[in-house]
PDB file of C-alpha atoms in Angstrom:
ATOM      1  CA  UNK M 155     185.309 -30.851  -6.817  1.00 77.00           C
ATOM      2  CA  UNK M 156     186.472 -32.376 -10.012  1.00 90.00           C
ATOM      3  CA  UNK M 157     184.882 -35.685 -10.673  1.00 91.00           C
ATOM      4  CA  UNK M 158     188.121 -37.124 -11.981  1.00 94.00           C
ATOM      5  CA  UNK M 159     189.691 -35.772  -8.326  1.00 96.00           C
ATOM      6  CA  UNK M 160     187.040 -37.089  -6.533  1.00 96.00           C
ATOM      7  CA  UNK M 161     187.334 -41.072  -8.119  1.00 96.00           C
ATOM      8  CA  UNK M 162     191.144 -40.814  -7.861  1.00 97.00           C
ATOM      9  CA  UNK M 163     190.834 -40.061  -3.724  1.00 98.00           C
ATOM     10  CA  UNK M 164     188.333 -43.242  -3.802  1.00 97.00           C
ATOM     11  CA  UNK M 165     190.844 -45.057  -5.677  1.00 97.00           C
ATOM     12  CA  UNK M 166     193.347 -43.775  -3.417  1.00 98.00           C
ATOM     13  CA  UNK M 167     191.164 -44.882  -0.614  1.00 98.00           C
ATOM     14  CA  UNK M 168     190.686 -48.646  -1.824  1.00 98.00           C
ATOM     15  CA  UNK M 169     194.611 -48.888  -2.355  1.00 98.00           C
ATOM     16  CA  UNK M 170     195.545 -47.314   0.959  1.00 98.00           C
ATOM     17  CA  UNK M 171     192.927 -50.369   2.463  1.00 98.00           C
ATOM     18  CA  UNK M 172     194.426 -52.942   0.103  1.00 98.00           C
ATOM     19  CA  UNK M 173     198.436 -52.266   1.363  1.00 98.00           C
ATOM     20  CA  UNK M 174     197.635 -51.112   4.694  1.00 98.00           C
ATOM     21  CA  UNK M 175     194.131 -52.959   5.899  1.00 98.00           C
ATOM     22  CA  UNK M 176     193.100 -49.768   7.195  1.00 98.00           C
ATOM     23  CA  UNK M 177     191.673 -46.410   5.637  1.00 98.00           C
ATOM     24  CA  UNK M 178     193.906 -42.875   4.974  1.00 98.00           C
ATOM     25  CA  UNK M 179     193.135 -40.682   7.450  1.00 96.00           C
ATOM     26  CA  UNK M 180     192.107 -36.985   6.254  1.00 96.00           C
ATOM     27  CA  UNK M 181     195.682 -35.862   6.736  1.00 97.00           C
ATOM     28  CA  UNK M 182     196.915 -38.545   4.433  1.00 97.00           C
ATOM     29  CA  UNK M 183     194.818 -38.271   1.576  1.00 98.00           C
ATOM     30  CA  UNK M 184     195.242 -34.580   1.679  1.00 98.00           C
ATOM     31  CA  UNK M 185     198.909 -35.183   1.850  1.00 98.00           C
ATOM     32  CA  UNK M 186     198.759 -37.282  -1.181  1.00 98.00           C
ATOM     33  CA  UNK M 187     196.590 -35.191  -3.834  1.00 97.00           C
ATOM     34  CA  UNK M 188     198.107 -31.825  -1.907  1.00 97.00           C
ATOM     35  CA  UNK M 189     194.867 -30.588  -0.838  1.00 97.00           C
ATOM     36  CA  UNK M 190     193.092 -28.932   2.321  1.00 97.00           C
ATOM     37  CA  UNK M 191     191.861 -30.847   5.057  1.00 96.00           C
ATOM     38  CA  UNK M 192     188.300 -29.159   3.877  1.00 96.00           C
ATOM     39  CA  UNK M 193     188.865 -30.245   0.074  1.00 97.00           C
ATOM     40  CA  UNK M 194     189.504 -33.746   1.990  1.00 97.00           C
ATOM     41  CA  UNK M 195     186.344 -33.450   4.221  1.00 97.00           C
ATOM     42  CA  UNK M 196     184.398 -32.468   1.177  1.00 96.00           C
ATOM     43  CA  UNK M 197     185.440 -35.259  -1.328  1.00 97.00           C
ATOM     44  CA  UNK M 198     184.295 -37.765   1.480  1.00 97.00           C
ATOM     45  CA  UNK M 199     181.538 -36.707   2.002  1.00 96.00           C
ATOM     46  CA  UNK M 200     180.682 -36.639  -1.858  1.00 95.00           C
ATOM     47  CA  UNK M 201     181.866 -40.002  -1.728  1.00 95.00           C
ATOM     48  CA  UNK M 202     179.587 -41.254   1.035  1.00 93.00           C
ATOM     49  CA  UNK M 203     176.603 -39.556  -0.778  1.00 90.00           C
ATOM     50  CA  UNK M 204     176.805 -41.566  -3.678  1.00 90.00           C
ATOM     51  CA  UNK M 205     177.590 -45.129  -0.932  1.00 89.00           C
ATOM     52  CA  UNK M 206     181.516 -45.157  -2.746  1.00 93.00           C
ATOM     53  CA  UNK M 207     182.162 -45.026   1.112  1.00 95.00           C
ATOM     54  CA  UNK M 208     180.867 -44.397   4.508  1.00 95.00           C
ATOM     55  CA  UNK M 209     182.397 -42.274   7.237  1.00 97.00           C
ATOM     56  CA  UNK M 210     182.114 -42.520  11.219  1.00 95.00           C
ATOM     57  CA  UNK M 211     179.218 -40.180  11.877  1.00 93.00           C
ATOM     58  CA  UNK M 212     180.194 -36.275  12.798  1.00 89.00           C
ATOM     59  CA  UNK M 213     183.843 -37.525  11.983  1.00 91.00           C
ATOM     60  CA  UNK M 214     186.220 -36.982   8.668  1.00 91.00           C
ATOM     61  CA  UNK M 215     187.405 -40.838   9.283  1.00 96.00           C
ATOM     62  CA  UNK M 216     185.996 -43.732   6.981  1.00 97.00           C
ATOM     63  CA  UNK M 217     184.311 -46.309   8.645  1.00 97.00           C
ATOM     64  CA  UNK M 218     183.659 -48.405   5.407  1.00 96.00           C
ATOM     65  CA  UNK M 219     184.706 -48.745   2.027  1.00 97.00           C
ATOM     66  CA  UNK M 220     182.840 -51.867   1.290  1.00 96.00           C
ATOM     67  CA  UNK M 221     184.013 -54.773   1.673  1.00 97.00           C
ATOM     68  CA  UNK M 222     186.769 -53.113   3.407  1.00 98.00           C
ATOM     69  CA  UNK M 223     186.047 -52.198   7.264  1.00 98.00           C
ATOM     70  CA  UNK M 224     188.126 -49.272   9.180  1.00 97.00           C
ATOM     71  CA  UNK M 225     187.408 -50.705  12.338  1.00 96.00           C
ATOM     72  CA  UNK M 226     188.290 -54.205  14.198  1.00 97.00           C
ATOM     73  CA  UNK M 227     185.392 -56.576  13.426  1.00 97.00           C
ATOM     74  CA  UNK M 228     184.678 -60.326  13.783  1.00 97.00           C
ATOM     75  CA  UNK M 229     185.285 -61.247  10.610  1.00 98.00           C
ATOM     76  CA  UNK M 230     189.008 -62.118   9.757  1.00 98.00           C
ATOM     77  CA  UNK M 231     190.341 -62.241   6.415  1.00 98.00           C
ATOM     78  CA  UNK M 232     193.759 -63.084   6.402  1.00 98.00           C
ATOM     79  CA  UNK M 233     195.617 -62.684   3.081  1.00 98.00           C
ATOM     80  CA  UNK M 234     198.915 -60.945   1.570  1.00 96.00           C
ATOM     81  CA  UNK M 235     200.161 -61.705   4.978  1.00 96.00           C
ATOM     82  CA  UNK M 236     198.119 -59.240   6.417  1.00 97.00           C
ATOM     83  CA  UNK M 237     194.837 -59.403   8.644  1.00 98.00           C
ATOM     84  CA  UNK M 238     191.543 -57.302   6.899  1.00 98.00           C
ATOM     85  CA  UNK M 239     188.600 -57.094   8.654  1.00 98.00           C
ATOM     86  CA  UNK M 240     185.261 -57.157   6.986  1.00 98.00           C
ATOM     87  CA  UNK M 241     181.865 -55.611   7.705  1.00 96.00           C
ATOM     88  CA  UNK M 242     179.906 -58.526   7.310  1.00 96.00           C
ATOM     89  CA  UNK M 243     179.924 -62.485   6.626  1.00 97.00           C
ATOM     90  CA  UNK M 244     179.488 -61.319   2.708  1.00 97.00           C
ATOM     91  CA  UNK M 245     181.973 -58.760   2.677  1.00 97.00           C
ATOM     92  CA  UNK M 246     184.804 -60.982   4.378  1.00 98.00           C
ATOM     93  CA  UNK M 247     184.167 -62.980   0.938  1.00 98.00           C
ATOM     94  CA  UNK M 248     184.508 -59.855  -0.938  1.00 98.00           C
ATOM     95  CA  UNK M 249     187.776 -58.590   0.281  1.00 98.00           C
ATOM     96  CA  UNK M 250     189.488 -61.838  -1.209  1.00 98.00           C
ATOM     97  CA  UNK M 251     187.014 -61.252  -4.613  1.00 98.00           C
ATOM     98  CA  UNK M 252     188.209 -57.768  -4.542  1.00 98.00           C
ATOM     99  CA  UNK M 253     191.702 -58.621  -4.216  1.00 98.00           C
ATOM    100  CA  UNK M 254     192.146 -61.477  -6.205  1.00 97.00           C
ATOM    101  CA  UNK M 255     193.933 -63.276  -3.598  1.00 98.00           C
ATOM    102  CA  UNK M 256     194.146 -66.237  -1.464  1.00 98.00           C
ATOM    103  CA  UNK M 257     192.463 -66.010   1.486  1.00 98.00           C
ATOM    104  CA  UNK M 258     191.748 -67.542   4.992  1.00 98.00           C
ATOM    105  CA  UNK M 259     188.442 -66.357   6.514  1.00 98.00           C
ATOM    106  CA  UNK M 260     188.033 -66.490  10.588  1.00 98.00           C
ATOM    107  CA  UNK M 261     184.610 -65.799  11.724  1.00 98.00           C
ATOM    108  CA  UNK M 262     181.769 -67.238  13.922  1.00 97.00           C
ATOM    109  CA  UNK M 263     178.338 -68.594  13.934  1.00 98.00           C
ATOM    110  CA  UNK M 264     176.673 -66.222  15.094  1.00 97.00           C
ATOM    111  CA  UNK M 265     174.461 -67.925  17.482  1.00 97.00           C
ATOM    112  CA  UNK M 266     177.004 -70.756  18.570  1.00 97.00           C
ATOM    113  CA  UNK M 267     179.912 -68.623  18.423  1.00 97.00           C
ATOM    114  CA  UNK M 268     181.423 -71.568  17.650  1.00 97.00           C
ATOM    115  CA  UNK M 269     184.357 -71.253  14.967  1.00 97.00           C
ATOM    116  CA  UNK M 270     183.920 -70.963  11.306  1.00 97.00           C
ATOM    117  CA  UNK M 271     186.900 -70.843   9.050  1.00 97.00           C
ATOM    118  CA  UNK M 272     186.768 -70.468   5.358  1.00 98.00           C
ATOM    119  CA  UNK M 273     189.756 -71.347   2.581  1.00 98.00           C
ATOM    120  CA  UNK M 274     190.077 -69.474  -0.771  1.00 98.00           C
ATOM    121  CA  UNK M 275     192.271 -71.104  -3.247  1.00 97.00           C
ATOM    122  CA  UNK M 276     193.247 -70.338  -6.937  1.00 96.00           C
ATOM    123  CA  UNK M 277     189.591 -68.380  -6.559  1.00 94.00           C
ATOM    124  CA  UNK M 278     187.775 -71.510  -5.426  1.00 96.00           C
ATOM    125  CA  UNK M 279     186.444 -71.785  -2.151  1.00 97.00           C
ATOM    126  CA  UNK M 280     187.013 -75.132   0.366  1.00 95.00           C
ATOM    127  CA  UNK M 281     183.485 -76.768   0.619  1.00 91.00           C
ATOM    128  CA  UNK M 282     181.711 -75.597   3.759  1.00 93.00           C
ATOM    129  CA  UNK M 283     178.191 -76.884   5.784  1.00 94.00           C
ATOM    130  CA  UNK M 284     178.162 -72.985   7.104  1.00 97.00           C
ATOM    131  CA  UNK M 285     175.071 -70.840   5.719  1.00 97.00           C
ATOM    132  CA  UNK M 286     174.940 -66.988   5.203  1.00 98.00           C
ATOM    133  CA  UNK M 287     171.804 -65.338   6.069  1.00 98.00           C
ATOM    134  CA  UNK M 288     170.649 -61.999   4.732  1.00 96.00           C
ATOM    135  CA  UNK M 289     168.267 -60.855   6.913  1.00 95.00           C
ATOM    136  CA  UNK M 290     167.274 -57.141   5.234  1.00 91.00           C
ATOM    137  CA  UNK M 291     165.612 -57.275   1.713  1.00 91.00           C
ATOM    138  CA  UNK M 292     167.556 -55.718  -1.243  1.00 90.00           C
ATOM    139  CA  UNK M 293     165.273 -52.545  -1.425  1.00 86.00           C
ATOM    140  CA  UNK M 294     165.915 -51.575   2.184  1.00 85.00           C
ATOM    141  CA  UNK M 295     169.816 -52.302   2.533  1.00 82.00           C
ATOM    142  CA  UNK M 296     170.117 -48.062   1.900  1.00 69.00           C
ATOM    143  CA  UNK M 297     168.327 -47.365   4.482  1.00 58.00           C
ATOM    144  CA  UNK M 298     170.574 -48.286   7.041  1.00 46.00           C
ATOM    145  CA  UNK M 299     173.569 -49.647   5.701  1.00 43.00           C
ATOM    146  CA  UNK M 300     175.600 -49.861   8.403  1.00 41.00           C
ATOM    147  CA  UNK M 301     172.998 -52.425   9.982  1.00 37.00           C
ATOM    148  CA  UNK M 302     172.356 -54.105   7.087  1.00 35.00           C
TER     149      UNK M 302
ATOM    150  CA  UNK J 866     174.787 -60.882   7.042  1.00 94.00           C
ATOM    151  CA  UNK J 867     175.357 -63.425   9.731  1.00 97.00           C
ATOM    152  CA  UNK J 868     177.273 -66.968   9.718  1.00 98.00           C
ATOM    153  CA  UNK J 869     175.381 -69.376  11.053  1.00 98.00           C
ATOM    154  CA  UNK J 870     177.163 -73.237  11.029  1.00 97.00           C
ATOM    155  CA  UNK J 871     173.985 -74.848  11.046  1.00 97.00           C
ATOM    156  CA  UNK J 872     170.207 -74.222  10.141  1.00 97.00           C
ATOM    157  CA  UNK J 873     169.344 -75.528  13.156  1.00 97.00           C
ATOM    158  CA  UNK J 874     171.972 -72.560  14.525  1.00 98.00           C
ATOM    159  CA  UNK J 875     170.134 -70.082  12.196  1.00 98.00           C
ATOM    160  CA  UNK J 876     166.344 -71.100  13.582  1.00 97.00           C
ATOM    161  CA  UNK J 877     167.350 -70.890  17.007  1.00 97.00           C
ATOM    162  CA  UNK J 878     169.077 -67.334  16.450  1.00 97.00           C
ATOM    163  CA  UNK J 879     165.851 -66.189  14.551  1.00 97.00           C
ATOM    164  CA  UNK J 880     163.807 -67.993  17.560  1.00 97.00           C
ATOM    165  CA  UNK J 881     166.062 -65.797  20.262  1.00 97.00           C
ATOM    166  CA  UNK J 882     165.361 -62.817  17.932  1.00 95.00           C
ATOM    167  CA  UNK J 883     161.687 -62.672  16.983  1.00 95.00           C
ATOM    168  CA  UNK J 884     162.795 -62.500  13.705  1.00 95.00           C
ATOM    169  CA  UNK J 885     161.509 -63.603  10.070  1.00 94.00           C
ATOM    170  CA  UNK J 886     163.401 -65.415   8.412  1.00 96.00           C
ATOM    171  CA  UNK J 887     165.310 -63.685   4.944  1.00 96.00           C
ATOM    172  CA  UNK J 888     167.319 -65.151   2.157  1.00 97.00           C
ATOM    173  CA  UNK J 889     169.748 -68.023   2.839  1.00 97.00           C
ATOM    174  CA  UNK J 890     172.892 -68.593   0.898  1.00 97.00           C
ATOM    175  CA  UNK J 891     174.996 -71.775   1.014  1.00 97.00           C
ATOM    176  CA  UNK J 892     178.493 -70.425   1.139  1.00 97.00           C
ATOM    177  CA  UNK J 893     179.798 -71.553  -2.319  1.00 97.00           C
ATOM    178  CA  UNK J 894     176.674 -68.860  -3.646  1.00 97.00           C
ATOM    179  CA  UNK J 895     177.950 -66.227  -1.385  1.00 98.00           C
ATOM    180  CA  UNK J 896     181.366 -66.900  -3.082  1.00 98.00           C
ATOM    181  CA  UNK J 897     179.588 -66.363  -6.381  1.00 97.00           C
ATOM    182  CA  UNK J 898     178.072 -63.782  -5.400  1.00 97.00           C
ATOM    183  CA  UNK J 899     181.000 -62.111  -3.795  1.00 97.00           C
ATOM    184  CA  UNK J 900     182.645 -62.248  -6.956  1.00 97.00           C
ATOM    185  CA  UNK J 901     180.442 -61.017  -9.132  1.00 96.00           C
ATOM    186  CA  UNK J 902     179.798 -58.045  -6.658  1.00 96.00           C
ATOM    187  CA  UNK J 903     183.374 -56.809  -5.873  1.00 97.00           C
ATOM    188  CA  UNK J 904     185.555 -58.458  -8.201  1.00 95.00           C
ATOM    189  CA  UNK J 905     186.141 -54.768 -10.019  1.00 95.00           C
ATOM    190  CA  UNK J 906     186.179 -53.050  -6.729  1.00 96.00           C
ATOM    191  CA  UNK J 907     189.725 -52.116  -6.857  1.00 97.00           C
ATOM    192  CA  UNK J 908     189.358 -50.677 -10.224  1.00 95.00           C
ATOM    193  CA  UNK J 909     189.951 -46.758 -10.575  1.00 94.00           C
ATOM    194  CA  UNK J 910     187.249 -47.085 -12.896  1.00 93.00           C
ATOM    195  CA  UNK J 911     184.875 -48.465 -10.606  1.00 94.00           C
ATOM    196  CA  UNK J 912     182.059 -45.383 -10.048  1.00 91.00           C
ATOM    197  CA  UNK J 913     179.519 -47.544  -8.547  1.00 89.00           C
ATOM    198  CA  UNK J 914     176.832 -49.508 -10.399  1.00 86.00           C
ATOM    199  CA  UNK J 915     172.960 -48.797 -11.741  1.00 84.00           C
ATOM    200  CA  UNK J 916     169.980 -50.928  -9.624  1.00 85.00           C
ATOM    201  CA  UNK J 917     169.296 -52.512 -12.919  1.00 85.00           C
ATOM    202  CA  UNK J 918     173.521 -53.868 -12.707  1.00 89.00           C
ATOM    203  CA  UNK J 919     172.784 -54.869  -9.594  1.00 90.00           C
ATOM    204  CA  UNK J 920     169.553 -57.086 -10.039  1.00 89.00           C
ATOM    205  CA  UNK J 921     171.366 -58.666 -12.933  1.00 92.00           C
ATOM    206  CA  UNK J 922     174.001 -59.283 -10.786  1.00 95.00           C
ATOM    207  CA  UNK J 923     170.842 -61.057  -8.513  1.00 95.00           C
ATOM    208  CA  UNK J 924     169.202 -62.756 -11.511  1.00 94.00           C
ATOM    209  CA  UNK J 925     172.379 -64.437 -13.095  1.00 96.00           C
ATOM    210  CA  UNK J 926     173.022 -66.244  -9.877  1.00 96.00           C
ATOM    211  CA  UNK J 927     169.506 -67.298  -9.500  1.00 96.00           C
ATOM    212  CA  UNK J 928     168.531 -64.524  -6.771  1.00 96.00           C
ATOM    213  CA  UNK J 929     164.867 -63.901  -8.408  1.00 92.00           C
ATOM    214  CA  UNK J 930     162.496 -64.160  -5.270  1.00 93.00           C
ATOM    215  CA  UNK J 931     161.137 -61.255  -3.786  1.00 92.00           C
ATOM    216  CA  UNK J 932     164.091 -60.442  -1.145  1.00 94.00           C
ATOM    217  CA  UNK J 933     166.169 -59.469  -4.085  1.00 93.00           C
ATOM    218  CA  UNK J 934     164.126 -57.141  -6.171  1.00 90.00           C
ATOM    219  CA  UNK J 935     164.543 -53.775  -5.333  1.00 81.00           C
ATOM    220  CA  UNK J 936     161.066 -51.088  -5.526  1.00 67.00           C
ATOM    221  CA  UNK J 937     163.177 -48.270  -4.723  1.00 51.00           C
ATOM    222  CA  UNK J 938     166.544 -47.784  -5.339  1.00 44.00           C
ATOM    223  CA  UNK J 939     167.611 -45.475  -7.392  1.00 44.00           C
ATOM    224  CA  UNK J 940     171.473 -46.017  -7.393  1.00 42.00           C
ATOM    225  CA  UNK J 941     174.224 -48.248  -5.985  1.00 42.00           C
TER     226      UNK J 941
END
């Protein structure tokens, strides 16, 4: 596939998250560029093989286009008057960094369970006793991303 | 990566886990880093970035200890 194709459906992909909270499906995205449900299946998986996004496995549905989740998770990010969900504690940071927007993040310690709610501002964030803990090195994050 | 409200919250979860501990980030750095990481995320021209963007992504926050160097990677 063209390369300039293939970074428009990502594009397409990140927009459709952004005004929707939730991925195109393969019908949609086909829809859009007018292209086969193969060309579609390709493209992703192009896209997943260089980590621009990551698809359910054995499925043509995106799981993740970082920070972006398809799926319901525990970490809330409510902003635009819509409610994102996040892959991780860093990504629920990220969707408000990605979009530029205000931002109220509802998560959990995750041994407590205990609440933990996080305000974005005018891109400053409300002073908080939380921590974030990484818990894979850098040089392994690839090799299971989804974990990491 | 985990909340935890509490380093006594994170050593008891690492306790309950067997696990070692790995880098710890007040949340103001993880806004930092957040930013730095995705704030050209929605750009069309956004093709992903090298290792060596990355790790300067790492080393202008002050992310220099082992955890964040990478041996490996080849691409982001």
């Amino acid at each position: 596939m063209d390369e300039t194709l293939l970074w428009e459906i990502r594009a397409f992909v990140y927009r459709h998250f952004a005004n929707t909270t939730q991925p195109p499906s393969a019908e949609e995205t086909a829809l859009h560029f007018a292209l086969t449900h193969d060309e579609v299946v390709g493209a992703y998986e192009e896209l997943q093989r260089r980590h621009a996004l990551f698809l359910k496995p054995g499925m043509p549905d995106i799981l993740m286009a970082n920070p972006f989740s398809g799926l319901e998770t525990p970490f809330k990010v409510h902003a635009n008057n819509k409610t994102y969900f996040a892959n991780c504690a860093w990504d629920s940071l990220g969707i408000p960094a990605a979009l530029q927007v205000d931002a109220v993040i509802e998560a959990s310690c995750a041994q407590t369970e205990d609440l933990i709610r996080l305000q974005i501002s005018d891109r400053q964030i409300q002073s908080s006793n939380s921590l974030v803990h990484f818990l894979i090195p850098f040089k392994d994050w690839y090799d299971d991303l989804v974990f990491t | 990566m985990l909340f935890f409200q509490s380093e006594e919250a994170l050593n008891e979860w690492l306790v309950s886990r067997n696990a070692r501990q790995g880098a710890v980030l007040s949340i103001s750095q993880l806004w930092e880093l957040s930013q730095r990481w995705y704030q050209d995320r929605m750009s069309p021209d956004y093709h992903g970035r090298t290792i060596q963007e990355a790790q300067g992504i790492f080393r202008d926050l002050g992310l220099t200890s082992e955890f964040w160097q990478a041996y490996r990677l080849s691409q982001n």
